CSV table of C-alpha atoms in Angstrom, one decimal:
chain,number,residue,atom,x,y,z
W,1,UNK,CA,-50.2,110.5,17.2
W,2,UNK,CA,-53.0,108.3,16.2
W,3,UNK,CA,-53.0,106.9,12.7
W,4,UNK,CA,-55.7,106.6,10.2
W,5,UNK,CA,-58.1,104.0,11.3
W,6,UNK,CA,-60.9,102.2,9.4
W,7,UNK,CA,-63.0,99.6,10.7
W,8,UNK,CA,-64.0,97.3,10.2
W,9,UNK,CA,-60.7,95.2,8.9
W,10,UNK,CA,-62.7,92.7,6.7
W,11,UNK,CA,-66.5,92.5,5.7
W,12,UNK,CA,-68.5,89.8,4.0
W,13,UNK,CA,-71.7,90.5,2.3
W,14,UNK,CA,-73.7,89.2,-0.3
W,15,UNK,CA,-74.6,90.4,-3.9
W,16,UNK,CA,-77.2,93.0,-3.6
W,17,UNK,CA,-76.5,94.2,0.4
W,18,UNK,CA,-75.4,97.2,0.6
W,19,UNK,CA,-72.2,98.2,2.9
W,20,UNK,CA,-70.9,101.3,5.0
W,21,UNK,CA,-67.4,101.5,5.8
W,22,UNK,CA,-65.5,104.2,8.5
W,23,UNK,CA,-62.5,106.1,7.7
W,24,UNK,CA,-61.2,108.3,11.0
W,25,UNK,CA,-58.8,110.9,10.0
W,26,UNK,CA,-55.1,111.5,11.5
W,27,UNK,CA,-56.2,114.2,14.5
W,28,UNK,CA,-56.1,118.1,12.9
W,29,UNK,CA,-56.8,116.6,9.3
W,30,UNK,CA,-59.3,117.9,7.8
W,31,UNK,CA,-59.5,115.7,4.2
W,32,UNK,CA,-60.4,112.7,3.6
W,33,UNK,CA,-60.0,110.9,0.0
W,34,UNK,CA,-61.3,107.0,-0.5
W,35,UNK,CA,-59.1,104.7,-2.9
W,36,UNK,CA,-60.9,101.1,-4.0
W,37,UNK,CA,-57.8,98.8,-5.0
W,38,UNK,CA,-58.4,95.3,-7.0
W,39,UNK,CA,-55.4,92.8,-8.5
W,40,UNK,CA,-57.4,93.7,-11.8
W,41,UNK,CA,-57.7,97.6,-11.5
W,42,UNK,CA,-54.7,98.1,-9.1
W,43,UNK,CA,-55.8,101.5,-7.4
W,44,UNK,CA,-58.2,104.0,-8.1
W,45,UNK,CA,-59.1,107.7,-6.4
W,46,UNK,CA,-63.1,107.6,-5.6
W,47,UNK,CA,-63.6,110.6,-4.0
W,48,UNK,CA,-62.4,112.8,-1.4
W,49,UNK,CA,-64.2,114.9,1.3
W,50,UNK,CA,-63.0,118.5,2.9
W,51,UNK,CA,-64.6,120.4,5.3
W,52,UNK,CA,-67.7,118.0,5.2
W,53,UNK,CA,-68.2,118.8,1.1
W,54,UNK,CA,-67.3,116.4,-1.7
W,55,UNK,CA,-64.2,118.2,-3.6
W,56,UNK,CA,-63.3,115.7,-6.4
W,57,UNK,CA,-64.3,112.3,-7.5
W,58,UNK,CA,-63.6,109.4,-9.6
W,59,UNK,CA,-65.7,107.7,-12.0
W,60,UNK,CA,-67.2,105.1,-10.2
W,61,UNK,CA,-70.9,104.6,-10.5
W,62,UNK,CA,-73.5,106.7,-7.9
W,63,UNK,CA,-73.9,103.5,-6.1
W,64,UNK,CA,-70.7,104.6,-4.4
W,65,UNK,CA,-70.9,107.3,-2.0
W,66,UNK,CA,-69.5,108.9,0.5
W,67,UNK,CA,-69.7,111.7,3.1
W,68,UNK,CA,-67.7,113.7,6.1
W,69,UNK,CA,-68.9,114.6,9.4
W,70,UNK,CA,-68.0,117.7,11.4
W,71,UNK,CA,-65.5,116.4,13.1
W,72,UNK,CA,-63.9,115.0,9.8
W,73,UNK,CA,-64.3,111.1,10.3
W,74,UNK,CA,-65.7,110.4,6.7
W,75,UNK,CA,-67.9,107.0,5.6
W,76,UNK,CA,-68.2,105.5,2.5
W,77,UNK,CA,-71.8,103.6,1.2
W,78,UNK,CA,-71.8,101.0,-1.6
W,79,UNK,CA,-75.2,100.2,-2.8
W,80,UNK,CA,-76.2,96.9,-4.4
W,81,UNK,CA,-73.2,95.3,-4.4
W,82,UNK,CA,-71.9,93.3,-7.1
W,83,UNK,CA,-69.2,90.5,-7.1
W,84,UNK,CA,-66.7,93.2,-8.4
W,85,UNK,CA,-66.7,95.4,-5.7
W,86,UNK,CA,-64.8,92.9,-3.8
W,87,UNK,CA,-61.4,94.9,-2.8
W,88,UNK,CA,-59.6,96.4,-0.5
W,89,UNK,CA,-61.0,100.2,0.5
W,90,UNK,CA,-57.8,102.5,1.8
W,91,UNK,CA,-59.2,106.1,3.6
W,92,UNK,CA,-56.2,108.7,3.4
W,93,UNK,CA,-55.8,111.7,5.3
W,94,UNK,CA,-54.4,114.7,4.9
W,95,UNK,CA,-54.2,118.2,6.5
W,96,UNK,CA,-55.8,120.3,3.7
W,97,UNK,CA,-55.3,117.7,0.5
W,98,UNK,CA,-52.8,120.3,-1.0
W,99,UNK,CA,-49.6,119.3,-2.5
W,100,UNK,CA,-47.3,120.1,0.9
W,101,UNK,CA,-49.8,117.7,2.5
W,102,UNK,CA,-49.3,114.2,2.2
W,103,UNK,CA,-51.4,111.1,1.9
W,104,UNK,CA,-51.6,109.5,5.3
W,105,UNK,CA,-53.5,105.7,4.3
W,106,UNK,CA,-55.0,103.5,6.8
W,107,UNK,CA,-54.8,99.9,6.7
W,108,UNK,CA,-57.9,99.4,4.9
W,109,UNK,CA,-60.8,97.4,4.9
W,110,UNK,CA,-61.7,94.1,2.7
W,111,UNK,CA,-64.6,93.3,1.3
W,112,UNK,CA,-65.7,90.4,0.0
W,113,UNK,CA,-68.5,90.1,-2.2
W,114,UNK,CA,-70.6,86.3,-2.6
U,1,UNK,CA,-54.9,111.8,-18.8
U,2,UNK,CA,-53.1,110.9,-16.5
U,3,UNK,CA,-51.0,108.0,-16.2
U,4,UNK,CA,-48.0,106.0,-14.3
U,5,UNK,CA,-46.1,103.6,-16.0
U,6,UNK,CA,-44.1,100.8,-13.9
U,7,UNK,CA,-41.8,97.8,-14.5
U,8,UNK,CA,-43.8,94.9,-13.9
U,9,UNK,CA,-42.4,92.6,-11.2
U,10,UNK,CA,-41.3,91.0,-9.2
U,11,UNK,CA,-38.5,91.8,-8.8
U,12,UNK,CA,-36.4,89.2,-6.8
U,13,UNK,CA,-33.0,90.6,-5.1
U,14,UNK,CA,-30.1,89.5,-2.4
U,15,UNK,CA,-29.7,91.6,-0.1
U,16,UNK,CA,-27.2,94.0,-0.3
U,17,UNK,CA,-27.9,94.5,-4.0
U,18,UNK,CA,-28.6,97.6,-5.9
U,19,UNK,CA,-32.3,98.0,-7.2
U,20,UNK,CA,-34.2,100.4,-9.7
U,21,UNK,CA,-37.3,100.1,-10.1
U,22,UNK,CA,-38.4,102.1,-13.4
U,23,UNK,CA,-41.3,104.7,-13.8
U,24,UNK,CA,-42.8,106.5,-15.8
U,25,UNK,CA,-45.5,109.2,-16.4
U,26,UNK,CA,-47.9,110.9,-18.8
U,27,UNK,CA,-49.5,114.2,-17.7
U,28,UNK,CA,-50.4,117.6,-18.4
U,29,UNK,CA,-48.8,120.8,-16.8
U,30,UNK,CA,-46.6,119.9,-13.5
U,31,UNK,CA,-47.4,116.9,-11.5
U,32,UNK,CA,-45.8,116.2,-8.3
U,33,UNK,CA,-44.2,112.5,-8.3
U,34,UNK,CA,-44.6,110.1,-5.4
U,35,UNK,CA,-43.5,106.7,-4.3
U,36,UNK,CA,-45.4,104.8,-2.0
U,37,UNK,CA,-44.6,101.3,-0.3
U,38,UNK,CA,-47.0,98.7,1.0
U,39,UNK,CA,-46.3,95.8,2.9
U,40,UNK,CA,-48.4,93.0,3.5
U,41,UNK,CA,-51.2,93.8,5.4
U,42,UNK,CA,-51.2,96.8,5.9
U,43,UNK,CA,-51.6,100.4,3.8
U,44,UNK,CA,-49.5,102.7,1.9
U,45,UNK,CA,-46.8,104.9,3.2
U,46,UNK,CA,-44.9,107.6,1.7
U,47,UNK,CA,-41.5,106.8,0.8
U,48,UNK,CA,-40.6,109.9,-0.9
U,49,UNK,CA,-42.0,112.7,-3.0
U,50,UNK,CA,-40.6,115.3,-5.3
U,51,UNK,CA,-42.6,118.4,-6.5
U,52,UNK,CA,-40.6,120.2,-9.4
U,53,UNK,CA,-38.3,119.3,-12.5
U,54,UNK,CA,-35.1,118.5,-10.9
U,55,UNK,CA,-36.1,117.4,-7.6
U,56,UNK,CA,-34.8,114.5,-5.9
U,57,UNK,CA,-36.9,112.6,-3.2
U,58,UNK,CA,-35.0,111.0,-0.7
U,59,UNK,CA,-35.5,108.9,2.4
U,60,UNK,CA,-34.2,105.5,4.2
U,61,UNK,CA,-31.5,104.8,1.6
U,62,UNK,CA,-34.3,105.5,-1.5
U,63,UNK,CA,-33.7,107.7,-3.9
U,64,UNK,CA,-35.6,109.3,-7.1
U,65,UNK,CA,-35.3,112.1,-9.1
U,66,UNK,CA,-37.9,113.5,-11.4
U,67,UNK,CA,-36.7,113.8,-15.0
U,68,UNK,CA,-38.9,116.0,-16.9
U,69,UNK,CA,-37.4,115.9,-20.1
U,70,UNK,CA,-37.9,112.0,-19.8
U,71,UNK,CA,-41.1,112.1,-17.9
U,72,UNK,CA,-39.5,109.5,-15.4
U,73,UNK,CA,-39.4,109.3,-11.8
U,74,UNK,CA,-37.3,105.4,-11.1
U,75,UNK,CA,-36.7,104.6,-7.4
U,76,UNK,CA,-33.2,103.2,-7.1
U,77,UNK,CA,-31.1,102.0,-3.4
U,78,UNK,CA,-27.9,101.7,-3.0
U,79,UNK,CA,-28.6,98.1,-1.0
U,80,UNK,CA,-31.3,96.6,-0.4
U,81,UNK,CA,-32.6,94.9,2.8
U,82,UNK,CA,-34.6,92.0,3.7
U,83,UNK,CA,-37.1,94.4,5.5
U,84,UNK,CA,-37.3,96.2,2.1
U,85,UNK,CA,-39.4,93.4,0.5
U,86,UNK,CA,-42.5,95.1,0.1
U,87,UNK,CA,-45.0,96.4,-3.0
U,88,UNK,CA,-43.6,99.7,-4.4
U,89,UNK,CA,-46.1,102.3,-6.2
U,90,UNK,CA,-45.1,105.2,-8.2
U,91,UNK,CA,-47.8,107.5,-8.1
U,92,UNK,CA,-48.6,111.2,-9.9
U,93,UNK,CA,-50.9,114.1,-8.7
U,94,UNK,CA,-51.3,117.1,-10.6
U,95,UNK,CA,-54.0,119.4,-8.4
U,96,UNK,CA,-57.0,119.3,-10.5
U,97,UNK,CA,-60.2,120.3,-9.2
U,98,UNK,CA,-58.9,121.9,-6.3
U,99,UNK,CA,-57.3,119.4,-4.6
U,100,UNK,CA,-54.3,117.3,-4.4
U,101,UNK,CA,-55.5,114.2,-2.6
U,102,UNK,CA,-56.1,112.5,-6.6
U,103,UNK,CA,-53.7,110.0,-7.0
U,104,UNK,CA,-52.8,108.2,-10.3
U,105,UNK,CA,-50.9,105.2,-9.5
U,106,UNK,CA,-48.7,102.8,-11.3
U,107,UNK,CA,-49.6,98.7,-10.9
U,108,UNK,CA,-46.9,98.5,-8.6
U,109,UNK,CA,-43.7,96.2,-8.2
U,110,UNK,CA,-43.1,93.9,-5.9
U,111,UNK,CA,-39.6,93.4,-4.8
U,112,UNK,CA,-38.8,90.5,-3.0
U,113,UNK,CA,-35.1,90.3,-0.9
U,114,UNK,CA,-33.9,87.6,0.1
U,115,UNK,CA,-30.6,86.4,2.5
């Protein structure tokens, strides 16, 4: 069975681009949650998506956003980027995001922010 | 709010040694209690969870059990491997608005095993 996949593996943009990143889910899962994780901030929940519907976020600002297609591959948009958003992004599936379902993470992607 | 307290690292072992890696929690009503390891490179996997008082999470030679009255959850091995070298997270999720997929993590540890 296929894992969690995210592409790309590393991004480089400048201050001010904005960036979309791809998160596709573990076949059969059907939520999707977005982590950002820094050497600063370690790492922190930004939102996660069921069923194509935003079911809990994080306080980041609105520039971060996110969304879930029908077939439950999910992408996540920064806007205006800023030098901290440098990080590494982890997508994590799960069947149903309830507590007999676990986290499955994907490799990530990094971004880098000039 | 939440939050996960862990030793800071690293932690540098030989192999064959016993580690524990401490942790700790703050939280209303009744997490459940994770551990999650990273290696380089690549994202986090589940080592073990426990989801009541009591519990105890087990798998490849890990071991944690979740200590309400002491709001702890430390991740101990018997003996450790070089393959074991890796960043360890302890992480908390307590099913608020609707969903279990909200981590809190710790900062994680980094334990180092050498020959």
């Amino acid at each position: 069975k296929a894992g969690v996949t995210q592409t790309p593996r590393y991004l480089i943009k400048t201050r001010g681009q904005q960036v979309t990143l791809s998160c596709s889910p573990i076949s059969g899962h059907r939520s999707v949650s977005w982590y950002q994780q820094t050497p600063g901030q370690g790492l922190q929940f930004l939102f996660e998506y069921f069923s194509e519907t935003q079911r809990n976020k994080g306080n980041f600002p609105g520039r971060f956003s996110g969304r879930q297609f029908s077939n439950s591959r999910s992408e996540m948009n920064v806007s205006t980027l800023e030098l901290g958003d440098s990080a590494l992004y982890l997508c994590a599936s799960s069947l149903d995001g309830l507590l007999s379902s676990p986290l499955h993470f994907g490799n990530g992607t990094r971004l880098t922010v000039t | 709010g939440n939050s996960v307290t862990q030793m800071e690292g690293p932690v540098t072992l030989s192999e064959e040694a016993f580690l524990t890696i401490n942790c700790t929690y703050t939280a209303t009503g009744y997490p459940s209690l994770f551990w999650y390891v990273q290696y380089p490179g690549e994202g986090l996997q589940l080592l073990l969870k426990a989801t009541k008082a009591d519990d105890k999470g087990s798998n490849k030679g890990f071991e944690a059990t979740y200590r309400k009255e002491t709001t702890s959850f430390h991740l101990e091995k018997g003996s450790v491997q070089v393959s074991d070298s890796a960043v360890y997270f302890c992480a908390l999720s307590d099913f608020t608005g609707g969903t279990a997929s909200k981590l809190t993590f710790g900062t994680g540890t980094r334990l180092q095993v050498t020959l």
